[in-house]
């Protein structure tokens, strides 16, 4: 944060703050310099977060901002108002989400099984290991994060609420994400905290991978509680390698897993689905709740329906038992909303300005091995910015075949549509992962470089990759070599130089993101048609 930064209070106007950063309003963001964007980023952070609060990326001096990071760039002095959403995780089919889904289902099924077998002691044992998950810095507490975890007392409350609920009695409750819908006293904070605890080990592994990717220092931590073993159905003490801030450990959370509010929300379901269904039902049946207007039009007021059917979670459970299709429709609607966009994380984010800055940063990195780390880091950021949420969970130099080979970057392919989904569905590519190699030099790509990337491919990993280099001396020759590799059924490879990345970033600057998908398909057709 610049020395001349001011602290935002409700008495300071936006214009005053902008002036303190050397900016004037309105800020024109179509084409900005790195200096201007740095000032703009600081200004935006002050407005959005209400003060000079340290973000993870700032404290650990990362070269990438939120839009170029796979995880939530949390504030380290207060909770970021986001929830870890189990439903958002469980509906996804990518590798990371599948692992998380297995953990969530195995734990909750074990709790339900214990209660159905009248084994309250085992249920208490399972839930008593859940603690306040301050390490994610997510939630709604003000000031220093203090969590709202389960603990021994809340574990007993949770078990009691579960046992007496209509949803449990009737066997309706089968998933932790539905607990907020049907269980009295269980709110979104509790569900998010439960999910965080269950996924503690998975999140710790993800955090360690992201720290390796971004060269963030870590240390051994044993103080954040045990990890759930989904295979053995038990809690296990583990030592985690985590970053720390002011001696407090940090767990990073992928952006794909969080929401501003839980996907399944009892009040939303009650107001917009249950009540609306009943309103239409009363209208069609000619109930006494029907109001006839002077022009002959008939309607049923939602307020009248709510008087007859007040908000009670047991009644929600009874309604869903009678009309399960309404819950199914609600889930489909919520699932279709997808992952949060960059502007959902940062109120004043302008992706056109950010794309322009990435173009300038790329052009500013010199060629050569001594600047390879800077090029590598920026390449990860550019790929995340351009291809998220289709490509997620980047891992640096992923080992395969007992460590004999290493890959610059491995992304998990989580695409549900577009180019990368077609690579996932392709029999030839089967791109469960997308491999990216970065070469910070301008010499011509020869067979060794292409063979090196093709050698990473495999049936379990996928057969699609991208090779990033600064400049190609003979592009047509590279295309022919990639075509030969595809013809020999050794995988699909696309080679991109700076000009290609700049072209894709320019599409964003111009507000033409969809053109990126067309460019990728055109490049693929060059080596397959």
Short mmCIF file of C-alpha atoms in Angstrom, two decimals:
data_model
loop_
_atom_site.label_atom_id
_atom_site.label_comp_id
_atom_site.label_asym_id
_atom_site.label_seq_id
_atom_site.Cartn_x
_atom_site.Cartn_y
_atom_site.Cartn_z
CA UNK A 1 0.00 0.00 0.00
CA UNK A 2 1.48 3.43 -0.94
CA UNK A 3 2.74 5.71 1.86
CA UNK A 4 0.16 8.33 0.94
CA UNK A 5 -2.74 5.87 1.30
CA UNK A 6 -5.60 7.02 3.48
CA UNK A 7 -7.91 4.91 5.59
CA UNK A 8 -11.45 4.76 4.31
CA UNK A 9 -14.19 5.84 6.70
CA UNK A 10 -17.82 6.66 6.10
CA UNK A 11 -16.91 10.36 6.24
CA UNK A 12 -14.49 10.24 3.28
CA UNK A 13 -15.82 10.58 -0.27
CA UNK A 14 -14.59 8.26 -3.05
CA UNK A 15 -13.13 11.23 -4.91
CA UNK A 16 -10.96 12.17 -1.92
CA UNK A 17 -9.59 8.64 -1.73
CA UNK A 18 -8.94 8.49 -5.46
CA UNK A 19 -7.05 11.78 -5.28
CA UNK A 20 -4.87 10.38 -2.50
CA UNK A 21 -3.78 7.67 -4.94
CA UNK A 22 -3.05 10.16 -7.72
CA UNK A 23 -6.27 9.29 -9.58
CA UNK A 24 -9.25 11.27 -10.74
CA UNK A 25 -12.83 10.06 -11.11
CA UNK A 26 -14.20 8.70 -13.31
CA UNK A 27 -11.19 6.41 -13.84
CA UNK A 28 -10.76 5.53 -17.52
CA UNK A 29 -9.64 1.89 -17.56
CA UNK A 30 -9.56 1.03 -21.25
CA UNK A 31 -5.78 1.47 -21.57
CA UNK A 32 -3.77 2.02 -18.40
CA UNK A 33 -0.13 1.84 -17.46
CA UNK A 34 1.25 -0.50 -14.81
CA UNK A 35 1.72 2.42 -12.42
CA UNK A 36 -1.84 3.59 -12.91
CA UNK A 37 -3.21 0.10 -12.46
CA UNK A 38 -1.21 -0.39 -9.25
CA UNK A 39 -2.71 2.81 -7.89
CA UNK A 40 -6.14 1.76 -9.11
CA UNK A 41 -5.79 -1.66 -7.43
CA UNK A 42 -4.92 -0.06 -4.10
CA UNK A 43 -7.81 2.39 -4.46
CA UNK A 44 -10.20 -0.45 -5.34
CA UNK A 45 -9.07 -2.49 -2.33
CA UNK A 46 -9.62 0.43 0.04
CA UNK A 47 -13.14 1.01 -1.25
CA UNK A 48 -14.09 -2.65 -1.26
CA UNK A 49 -12.66 -3.70 2.07
CA UNK A 50 -13.07 -0.50 4.04
CA UNK A 51 -9.50 0.09 5.12
CA UNK A 52 -5.83 -0.77 4.89
CA UNK A 53 -6.25 -4.53 5.33
CA UNK A 54 -3.48 -6.90 4.21
CA UNK A 55 -4.43 -9.32 1.47
CA UNK A 56 -2.71 -12.69 1.16
CA UNK A 57 -1.18 -11.76 -2.21
CA UNK A 58 0.26 -8.55 -0.75
CA UNK A 59 1.67 -10.07 2.43
CA UNK A 60 3.39 -12.87 0.49
CA UNK A 61 4.45 -10.55 -2.35
CA UNK A 62 2.77 -12.46 -5.16
CA UNK A 63 3.05 -11.08 -8.68
CA UNK A 64 -0.56 -12.04 -9.49
CA UNK A 65 -3.84 -10.52 -8.28
CA UNK A 66 -7.18 -12.22 -7.55
CA UNK A 67 -8.26 -12.66 -11.18
CA UNK A 68 -4.99 -14.47 -11.93
CA UNK A 69 -5.08 -16.68 -8.83
CA UNK A 70 -6.91 -20.00 -8.44
CA UNK A 71 -7.67 -19.41 -4.75
CA UNK A 72 -9.52 -16.72 -2.82
CA UNK A 73 -7.15 -13.82 -2.12
CA UNK A 74 -8.30 -13.44 1.48
CA UNK A 75 -7.88 -10.53 3.87
CA UNK A 76 -5.66 -11.52 6.79
CA UNK A 77 -7.10 -9.18 9.41
CA UNK A 78 -10.78 -10.03 9.01
CA UNK A 79 -13.02 -12.67 7.51
CA UNK A 80 -13.81 -12.45 3.79
CA UNK A 81 -17.58 -12.76 3.43
CA UNK A 82 -17.72 -15.97 1.47
CA UNK A 83 -18.94 -19.47 2.28
CA UNK A 84 -17.34 -22.80 1.48
CA UNK A 85 -20.38 -24.35 -0.22
CA UNK A 86 -20.73 -28.17 -0.16
CA UNK A 87 -23.39 -28.21 -2.87
CA UNK A 88 -21.22 -26.10 -5.20
CA UNK A 89 -18.49 -28.70 -4.72
CA UNK A 90 -20.56 -31.88 -4.93
CA UNK A 91 -22.24 -31.06 -8.24
CA UNK A 92 -18.90 -30.67 -9.99
CA UNK A 93 -17.16 -33.55 -11.77
CA UNK A 94 -13.53 -32.45 -11.77
CA UNK A 95 -10.90 -34.42 -9.86
CA UNK A 96 -10.51 -32.04 -6.90
CA UNK A 97 -14.26 -31.66 -6.37
CA UNK A 98 -14.77 -35.42 -6.61
CA UNK A 99 -12.24 -35.98 -3.82
CA UNK A 100 -13.98 -33.36 -1.70
CA UNK A 101 -17.38 -34.87 -2.44
CA UNK A 102 -16.17 -38.28 -1.26
CA UNK A 103 -14.99 -36.74 2.03
CA UNK A 104 -18.22 -34.84 2.63
CA UNK A 105 -20.52 -37.76 1.84
CA UNK A 106 -18.51 -40.32 3.82
CA UNK A 107 -18.51 -38.15 6.94
CA UNK A 108 -22.17 -37.17 6.85
CA UNK A 109 -23.28 -40.70 6.01
CA UNK A 110 -21.31 -41.98 9.00
CA UNK A 111 -23.03 -39.44 11.26
CA UNK A 112 -26.49 -40.38 9.92
CA UNK A 113 -25.71 -44.08 10.21
CA UNK A 114 -24.68 -43.65 13.85
CA UNK A 115 -27.89 -41.82 14.66
CA UNK A 116 -30.08 -44.36 12.84
CA UNK A 117 -28.37 -47.10 14.85
CA UNK A 118 -29.01 -45.09 18.02
CA UNK A 119 -25.25 -44.78 18.55
CA UNK A 120 -25.18 -41.24 19.87
CA UNK A 121 -21.73 -41.72 21.38
CA UNK A 122 -20.22 -42.32 17.95
CA UNK A 123 -22.11 -39.36 16.48
CA UNK A 124 -20.80 -37.13 19.30
CA UNK A 125 -17.30 -38.49 18.71
CA UNK A 126 -17.45 -37.65 14.99
CA UNK A 127 -18.79 -34.14 15.52
CA UNK A 128 -16.73 -33.27 18.60
CA UNK A 129 -13.56 -33.11 16.46
CA UNK A 130 -15.00 -30.21 14.50
CA UNK A 131 -13.47 -26.91 15.59
CA UNK A 132 -13.57 -23.26 14.65
CA UNK A 133 -11.94 -23.08 11.19
CA UNK A 134 -10.26 -19.70 11.52
CA UNK A 135 -7.53 -20.69 9.07
CA UNK A 136 -9.62 -20.00 5.93
CA UNK A 137 -10.48 -16.41 6.97
CA UNK A 138 -13.95 -16.91 5.47
CA UNK A 139 -17.28 -16.06 7.07
CA UNK A 140 -18.94 -13.02 8.56
CA UNK A 141 -17.10 -12.15 11.74
CA UNK A 142 -15.79 -8.59 12.08
CA UNK A 143 -12.28 -7.84 13.23
CA UNK A 144 -9.92 -10.75 13.84
CA UNK A 145 -11.45 -14.02 12.56
CA UNK A 146 -12.85 -16.11 15.40
CA UNK A 147 -15.01 -18.66 13.58
CA UNK A 148 -18.32 -20.15 14.58
CA UNK A 149 -17.30 -23.79 14.63
CA UNK A 150 -19.01 -26.82 16.11
CA UNK A 151 -17.07 -27.88 19.20
CA UNK A 152 -18.35 -30.26 21.90
CA UNK A 153 -21.37 -28.21 23.00
CA UNK A 154 -22.48 -27.42 19.46
CA UNK A 155 -21.88 -31.03 18.48
CA UNK A 156 -24.51 -32.09 21.00
CA UNK A 157 -26.86 -29.35 19.77
CA UNK A 158 -26.35 -30.49 16.20
CA UNK A 159 -27.05 -34.14 17.05
CA UNK A 160 -30.18 -33.16 18.99
CA UNK A 161 -31.46 -30.99 16.11
CA UNK A 162 -30.79 -33.77 13.60
CA UNK A 163 -32.53 -36.46 15.64
CA UNK A 164 -35.70 -34.44 16.22
CA UNK A 165 -35.99 -33.14 12.64
CA UNK A 166 -38.73 -34.39 10.33
CA UNK A 167 -36.16 -34.74 7.55
CA UNK A 168 -34.14 -37.24 9.59
CA UNK A 169 -37.17 -39.12 10.89
CA UNK A 170 -38.51 -39.67 7.38
CA UNK A 171 -35.15 -40.47 5.77
CA UNK A 172 -35.38 -37.37 3.57
CA UNK A 173 -32.07 -35.91 4.74
CA UNK A 174 -29.19 -37.48 2.83
CA UNK A 175 -26.71 -34.68 2.19
CA UNK A 176 -24.96 -32.09 4.33
CA UNK A 177 -25.87 -29.30 1.89
CA UNK A 178 -29.56 -29.96 2.62
CA UNK A 179 -29.16 -29.62 6.39
CA UNK A 180 -29.68 -25.85 6.26
CA UNK A 181 -32.97 -26.42 4.44
CA UNK A 182 -34.47 -28.83 6.94
CA UNK A 183 -32.71 -28.63 10.34
CA UNK A 184 -33.77 -25.96 12.86
CA UNK A 185 -30.89 -23.92 14.24
CA UNK A 186 -28.52 -24.89 11.43
CA UNK A 187 -27.52 -21.88 9.33
CA UNK A 188 -25.08 -21.27 6.48
CA UNK A 189 -22.19 -20.48 8.84
CA UNK A 190 -22.52 -23.88 10.50
CA UNK A 191 -22.70 -25.72 7.17
CA UNK A 192 -19.67 -23.86 5.82
CA UNK A 193 -17.70 -24.56 8.99
CA UNK A 194 -18.67 -28.23 8.97
CA UNK A 195 -17.54 -28.50 5.36
CA UNK A 196 -14.25 -26.76 6.10
CA UNK A 197 -13.48 -29.12 8.96
CA UNK A 198 -14.28 -32.21 6.91
CA UNK A 199 -12.10 -30.94 4.05
CA UNK A 200 -9.25 -29.74 6.28
CA UNK A 201 -6.78 -32.29 4.94
CA UNK A 202 -7.79 -31.75 1.31
CA UNK A 203 -7.54 -27.97 1.71
CA UNK A 204 -4.15 -28.32 3.38
CA UNK A 205 -2.85 -30.34 0.44
CA UNK A 206 -4.27 -27.78 -2.00
CA UNK A 207 -2.65 -24.97 0.00
CA UNK A 208 0.74 -26.69 -0.08
CA UNK A 209 0.46 -27.11 -3.85
CA UNK A 210 -0.41 -23.46 -4.37
CA UNK A 211 2.46 -22.41 -2.11
CA UNK A 212 4.85 -24.49 -4.21
CA UNK A 213 3.41 -22.97 -7.37
CA UNK A 214 3.91 -19.40 -6.13
CA UNK A 215 7.10 -20.00 -4.07
CA UNK A 216 5.36 -19.14 -0.78
CA UNK A 217 7.21 -20.24 2.37
CA UNK A 218 5.49 -22.79 4.62
CA UNK A 219 6.16 -24.44 7.94
CA UNK A 220 4.99 -27.56 9.76
CA UNK A 221 1.66 -27.01 11.53
CA UNK A 222 -0.09 -29.38 13.93
CA UNK A 223 -2.45 -26.93 15.64
CA UNK A 224 -5.42 -26.79 13.26
CA UNK A 225 -7.00 -30.11 14.17
CA UNK A 226 -7.20 -33.60 12.67
CA UNK A 227 -7.98 -34.58 9.07
CA UNK A 228 -10.91 -36.75 8.04
CA UNK A 229 -9.87 -40.03 6.40
CA UNK A 230 -12.67 -40.85 3.96
CA UNK A 231 -11.41 -44.38 3.35
CA UNK A 232 -11.06 -45.40 7.00
CA UNK A 233 -13.95 -43.25 8.28
CA UNK A 234 -11.99 -41.70 11.11
CA UNK A 235 -10.21 -38.55 12.22
CA UNK A 236 -6.41 -38.67 12.04
CA UNK A 237 -3.78 -36.36 13.50
CA UNK A 238 -1.56 -34.96 10.78
CA UNK A 239 1.18 -32.42 10.29
CA UNK A 240 0.46 -29.91 7.53
CA UNK A 241 2.85 -27.67 5.60
CA UNK A 242 1.10 -24.30 5.60
CA UNK A 243 1.89 -20.60 5.25
CA UNK A 244 1.51 -18.53 8.40
CA UNK A 245 0.82 -14.88 9.15
CA UNK A 246 1.54 -13.49 12.60
CA UNK A 247 2.06 -17.09 13.75
CA UNK A 248 -1.41 -18.09 12.56
CA UNK A 249 -1.71 -20.86 9.92
CA UNK A 250 -3.57 -20.22 6.67
CA UNK A 251 -5.70 -22.56 4.57
CA UNK A 252 -6.30 -21.42 1.01
CA UNK A 253 -9.66 -22.19 -0.60
CA UNK A 254 -10.24 -22.59 -4.38
CA UNK A 255 -12.47 -19.96 -5.93
CA UNK A 256 -14.70 -22.63 -7.49
CA UNK A 257 -15.77 -23.82 -4.02
CA UNK A 258 -17.09 -20.58 -2.53
CA UNK A 259 -20.28 -18.53 -2.82
CA UNK A 260 -21.55 -15.29 -1.31
CA UNK A 261 -24.48 -17.27 0.06
CA UNK A 262 -25.10 -20.99 0.24
CA UNK A 263 -26.48 -22.48 -2.96
CA UNK A 264 -29.24 -24.21 -1.01
CA UNK A 265 -30.90 -21.58 1.15
CA UNK A 266 -34.00 -22.34 3.22
CA UNK A 267 -35.46 -18.83 3.04
CA UNK A 268 -34.95 -18.65 -0.70
CA UNK A 269 -36.50 -22.07 -1.24
CA UNK A 270 -39.44 -21.18 1.00
CA UNK A 271 -40.15 -17.77 -0.57
CA UNK A 272 -39.53 -18.45 -4.25
CA UNK A 273 -40.33 -22.14 -4.67
CA UNK A 274 -42.52 -23.62 -1.95
CA UNK A 275 -44.79 -20.59 -1.50
CA UNK A 276 -44.98 -19.95 -5.25
CA UNK A 277 -45.93 -23.59 -5.89
CA UNK A 278 -48.63 -23.47 -3.21
CA UNK A 279 -49.89 -20.12 -4.52
CA UNK A 280 -50.42 -21.62 -7.97
CA UNK A 281 -52.00 -24.72 -6.42
CA UNK A 282 -54.52 -22.64 -4.48
CA UNK A 283 -55.27 -20.56 -7.56
CA UNK A 284 -55.96 -23.59 -9.74
CA UNK A 285 -58.14 -25.27 -7.10
CA UNK A 286 -60.34 -22.18 -6.60
CA UNK A 287 -59.45 -22.02 -2.92
CA UNK A 288 -60.89 -19.46 -0.57
CA UNK A 289 -57.51 -17.68 -0.76
CA UNK A 290 -58.31 -16.62 -4.35
CA UNK A 291 -58.87 -12.86 -4.72
CA UNK A 292 -60.97 -11.62 -7.66
CA UNK A 293 -60.18 -8.15 -9.02
CA UNK A 294 -62.76 -5.78 -10.54
CA UNK A 295 -61.64 -6.68 -14.06
CA UNK A 296 -62.28 -10.35 -13.34
CA UNK A 297 -58.65 -11.38 -12.97
CA UNK A 298 -58.00 -13.83 -10.17
CA UNK A 299 -54.91 -14.20 -8.05
CA UNK A 300 -53.64 -15.52 -4.73
CA UNK A 301 -51.46 -13.20 -2.67
CA UNK A 302 -48.17 -14.65 -1.39
CA UNK A 303 -48.84 -12.98 1.95
CA UNK A 304 -52.03 -15.01 2.32
CA UNK A 305 -50.19 -18.25 1.55
CA UNK A 306 -47.47 -17.36 4.07
CA UNK A 307 -50.07 -16.78 6.77
CA UNK A 308 -51.37 -20.30 6.23
CA UNK A 309 -47.88 -21.79 5.76
CA UNK A 310 -45.38 -19.92 7.97
CA UNK A 311 -41.68 -20.65 7.68
CA UNK A 312 -40.98 -23.87 9.59
CA UNK A 313 -38.17 -26.15 8.49
CA UNK A 314 -40.07 -29.34 9.36
CA UNK A 315 -42.84 -28.11 7.06
CA UNK A 316 -40.25 -27.59 4.32
CA UNK A 317 -39.27 -31.24 4.76
CA UNK A 318 -42.92 -32.36 4.56
CA UNK A 319 -43.42 -30.27 1.43
CA UNK A 320 -40.35 -31.78 -0.27
CA UNK A 321 -41.49 -35.31 0.60
CA UNK A 322 -44.78 -34.59 -1.20
CA UNK A 323 -43.16 -32.66 -4.07
CA UNK A 324 -39.54 -33.83 -4.52
CA UNK A 325 -39.53 -32.44 -8.07
CA UNK A 326 -39.61 -28.88 -6.69
CA UNK A 327 -36.37 -29.43 -4.77
CA UNK A 328 -34.84 -31.09 -7.82
CA UNK A 329 -35.74 -28.06 -9.96
CA UNK A 330 -34.32 -25.73 -7.31
CA UNK A 331 -31.05 -27.67 -7.21
CA UNK A 332 -30.76 -27.63 -10.99
CA UNK A 333 -31.34 -23.88 -11.01
CA UNK A 334 -28.68 -23.28 -8.36
CA UNK A 335 -26.21 -25.65 -10.01
CA UNK A 336 -26.56 -23.84 -13.33
CA UNK A 337 -25.30 -20.60 -11.78
CA UNK A 338 -21.74 -21.87 -11.87
CA UNK A 339 -18.59 -20.49 -10.25
CA UNK A 340 -18.19 -16.89 -9.12
CA UNK A 341 -16.75 -14.48 -11.68
CA UNK A 342 -13.79 -12.15 -10.95
CA UNK A 343 -16.11 -9.20 -10.35
CA UNK A 344 -17.89 -11.25 -7.68
CA UNK A 345 -14.68 -11.22 -5.65
CA UNK A 346 -13.70 -7.60 -6.24
CA UNK A 347 -16.40 -4.97 -6.41
CA UNK A 348 -14.55 -2.57 -8.68
CA UNK A 349 -12.73 -5.12 -10.81
CA UNK A 350 -12.40 -4.22 -14.49
CA UNK A 351 -11.16 -7.19 -16.50
CA UNK A 352 -10.43 -5.05 -19.55
CA UNK A 353 -7.99 -2.95 -17.56
CA UNK A 354 -6.47 -6.03 -15.98
CA UNK A 355 -6.01 -7.72 -19.38
CA UNK A 356 -4.20 -4.63 -20.63
CA UNK A 357 -1.86 -4.71 -17.64
CA UNK A 358 -1.08 -8.40 -18.26
CA UNK A 359 -0.15 -7.49 -21.84
CA UNK A 360 2.26 -4.85 -20.53
CA UNK A 361 3.72 -7.22 -17.94
CA UNK A 362 4.35 -9.90 -20.55
CA UNK A 363 6.10 -7.46 -22.85
CA UNK A 364 8.28 -6.23 -19.96
CA UNK A 365 9.81 -9.64 -19.11
CA UNK A 366 13.18 -10.13 -20.85
CA UNK A 367 13.94 -13.35 -22.70
CA UNK A 368 16.35 -15.90 -21.24
CA UNK A 369 16.72 -18.44 -18.44
CA UNK A 370 17.52 -15.85 -15.78
CA UNK A 371 14.00 -14.46 -16.17
CA UNK A 372 12.32 -17.86 -16.54
CA UNK A 373 10.69 -17.70 -13.07
CA UNK A 374 9.02 -14.37 -13.80
CA UNK A 375 7.77 -15.66 -17.15
CA UNK A 376 6.56 -18.89 -15.55
CA UNK A 377 4.65 -17.05 -12.81
CA UNK A 378 3.03 -14.65 -15.25
CA UNK A 379 2.12 -17.51 -17.60
CA UNK A 380 0.25 -19.26 -14.77
CA UNK A 381 -1.59 -16.02 -14.03
CA UNK A 382 -2.48 -15.40 -17.67
CA UNK A 383 -3.77 -18.95 -18.15
CA UNK A 384 -5.85 -18.70 -14.98
CA UNK A 385 -7.25 -15.31 -16.02
CA UNK A 386 -8.07 -16.46 -19.55
CA UNK A 387 -9.30 -20.01 -18.91
CA UNK A 388 -10.82 -20.09 -15.39
CA UNK A 389 -13.18 -21.76 -14.43
CA UNK A 390 -12.56 -24.29 -17.21
CA UNK A 391 -8.98 -24.84 -16.03
CA UNK A 392 -8.42 -24.96 -12.27
CA UNK A 393 -5.98 -26.14 -9.60
CA UNK A 394 -2.65 -25.41 -11.32
CA UNK A 395 0.27 -27.43 -9.97
CA UNK A 396 3.88 -26.64 -10.75
CA UNK A 397 6.19 -29.36 -12.10
CA UNK A 398 3.87 -32.23 -11.34
CA UNK A 399 5.77 -35.50 -10.96
CA UNK A 400 4.79 -38.56 -12.98
CA UNK A 401 6.26 -42.03 -13.41
CA UNK A 402 7.94 -42.09 -9.98
CA UNK A 403 9.39 -38.63 -10.49
CA UNK A 404 11.39 -39.39 -13.62
CA UNK A 405 9.62 -36.62 -15.51
CA UNK A 406 8.31 -33.25 -14.40
CA UNK A 407 5.80 -30.87 -15.96
CA UNK A 408 5.94 -27.10 -15.77
CA UNK A 409 2.23 -26.67 -15.01
CA UNK A 410 -0.65 -29.11 -14.77
CA UNK A 411 -4.20 -27.74 -14.75
CA UNK A 412 -7.27 -29.81 -13.92
CA UNK A 413 -9.80 -29.63 -16.74
CA UNK A 414 -13.13 -28.69 -15.11
CA UNK A 415 -14.82 -27.35 -18.24
CA UNK A 416 -18.56 -27.87 -18.69
CA UNK A 417 -18.71 -26.27 -22.12
CA UNK A 418 -16.53 -24.62 -24.75
CA UNK A 419 -13.16 -25.64 -26.18
CA UNK A 420 -11.72 -27.35 -23.12
CA UNK A 421 -14.88 -29.40 -22.61
CA UNK A 422 -14.54 -30.62 -26.19
CA UNK A 423 -10.98 -31.69 -25.34
CA UNK A 424 -12.31 -33.48 -22.26
CA UNK A 425 -14.94 -35.31 -24.33
CA UNK A 426 -12.56 -36.09 -27.21
CA UNK A 427 -11.51 -39.73 -27.50
CA UNK A 428 -8.18 -38.60 -28.91
CA UNK A 429 -7.39 -36.03 -26.22
CA UNK A 430 -9.34 -37.26 -23.16
CA UNK A 431 -8.01 -34.12 -21.48
CA UNK A 432 -8.70 -34.79 -17.81
CA UNK A 433 -5.70 -32.54 -17.26
CA UNK A 434 -4.15 -29.86 -19.43
CA UNK A 435 -0.36 -29.68 -19.42
CA UNK A 436 1.38 -26.36 -20.00
CA UNK A 437 5.12 -25.94 -20.55
CA UNK A 438 6.76 -22.51 -20.53
CA UNK A 439 9.92 -21.73 -22.50
CA UNK A 440 11.28 -18.25 -21.94
CA UNK A 441 13.35 -18.12 -25.12
CA UNK A 442 12.93 -17.25 -28.79
CA UNK A 443 14.78 -20.09 -30.49
CA UNK A 444 12.78 -22.34 -32.75
CA UNK A 445 10.82 -25.10 -31.06
CA UNK A 446 12.36 -28.37 -32.22
CA UNK A 447 11.33 -31.99 -31.86
CA UNK A 448 12.92 -32.38 -28.38
CA UNK A 449 10.68 -29.67 -26.91
CA UNK A 450 7.57 -31.10 -28.55
CA UNK A 451 8.52 -34.67 -27.67
CA UNK A 452 9.08 -33.59 -24.08
CA UNK A 453 5.50 -32.31 -23.82
CA UNK A 454 4.07 -35.34 -25.66
CA UNK A 455 5.96 -37.57 -23.26
CA UNK A 456 3.86 -36.19 -20.40
CA UNK A 457 0.65 -37.56 -21.87
CA UNK A 458 -1.03 -40.76 -20.76
CA UNK A 459 -4.42 -42.43 -20.62
CA UNK A 460 -5.01 -41.52 -16.98
CA UNK A 461 -3.74 -37.96 -17.39
CA UNK A 462 -4.99 -36.99 -20.83
CA UNK A 463 -3.33 -36.22 -24.14
CA UNK A 464 -3.63 -32.48 -24.59
CA UNK A 465 -1.10 -29.77 -23.81
CA UNK A 466 0.03 -26.25 -24.60
CA UNK A 467 3.59 -25.08 -25.12
CA UNK A 468 4.17 -21.38 -24.39
CA UNK A 469 7.21 -19.64 -25.85
CA UNK A 470 8.20 -16.06 -26.49
CA UNK A 471 8.44 -16.19 -30.29
CA UNK A 472 8.43 -18.78 -33.11
CA UNK A 473 10.93 -18.35 -35.95
CA UNK A 474 8.98 -20.61 -38.28
CA UNK A 475 5.39 -21.06 -37.14
CA UNK A 476 4.34 -23.24 -40.07
CA UNK A 477 7.08 -25.75 -39.32
CA UNK A 478 5.90 -25.99 -35.70
CA UNK A 479 2.31 -26.55 -36.86
CA UNK A 480 3.48 -29.37 -39.13
CA UNK A 481 5.35 -31.06 -36.28
CA UNK A 482 2.28 -30.80 -34.03
CA UNK A 483 0.18 -32.24 -36.87
CA UNK A 484 2.59 -35.19 -37.14
CA UNK A 485 2.24 -35.84 -33.40
CA UNK A 486 -1.56 -35.77 -33.70
CA UNK A 487 -1.49 -38.04 -36.77
CA UNK A 488 0.63 -40.56 -34.88
CA UNK A 489 -2.01 -40.54 -32.12
CA UNK A 490 0.55 -39.29 -29.58
CA UNK A 491 -1.61 -36.40 -28.41
CA UNK A 492 -2.70 -32.90 -29.30
CA UNK A 493 -0.38 -29.95 -28.75
CA UNK A 494 -0.89 -26.24 -29.36
CA UNK A 495 2.07 -23.84 -29.38
CA UNK A 496 1.45 -20.22 -28.40
CA UNK A 497 3.94 -17.37 -28.56
CA UNK A 498 3.64 -13.96 -26.91
CA UNK A 499 1.67 -12.63 -29.86
CA UNK A 500 -0.97 -15.33 -29.34
CA UNK A 501 -1.37 -14.64 -25.62
CA UNK A 502 -1.52 -10.92 -26.37
CA UNK A 503 -4.21 -11.59 -28.98
CA UNK A 504 -6.33 -13.48 -26.44
CA UNK A 505 -5.82 -10.77 -23.82
CA UNK A 506 -6.73 -8.15 -26.42
CA UNK A 507 -10.02 -9.97 -27.00
CA UNK A 508 -10.74 -9.37 -23.30
CA UNK A 509 -9.72 -5.71 -23.57
CA UNK A 510 -12.19 -5.39 -26.44
CA UNK A 511 -14.96 -7.15 -24.54
CA UNK A 512 -14.82 -10.18 -26.88
CA UNK A 513 -14.00 -13.07 -24.55
CA UNK A 514 -15.87 -15.56 -26.73
CA UNK A 515 -13.34 -14.97 -29.49
CA UNK A 516 -10.76 -16.82 -27.34
CA UNK A 517 -12.70 -20.06 -27.79
CA UNK A 518 -12.83 -19.54 -31.57
CA UNK A 519 -9.09 -18.90 -31.72
CA UNK A 520 -8.37 -22.12 -29.79
CA UNK A 521 -10.58 -24.13 -32.14
CA UNK A 522 -8.90 -22.58 -35.18
CA UNK A 523 -5.47 -23.54 -33.84
CA UNK A 524 -6.67 -27.07 -33.16
CA UNK A 525 -8.05 -27.41 -36.69
CA UNK A 526 -4.59 -26.52 -38.05
CA UNK A 527 -3.16 -29.73 -36.61
CA UNK A 528 -6.16 -32.06 -36.96
CA UNK A 529 -7.88 -31.19 -40.29
#
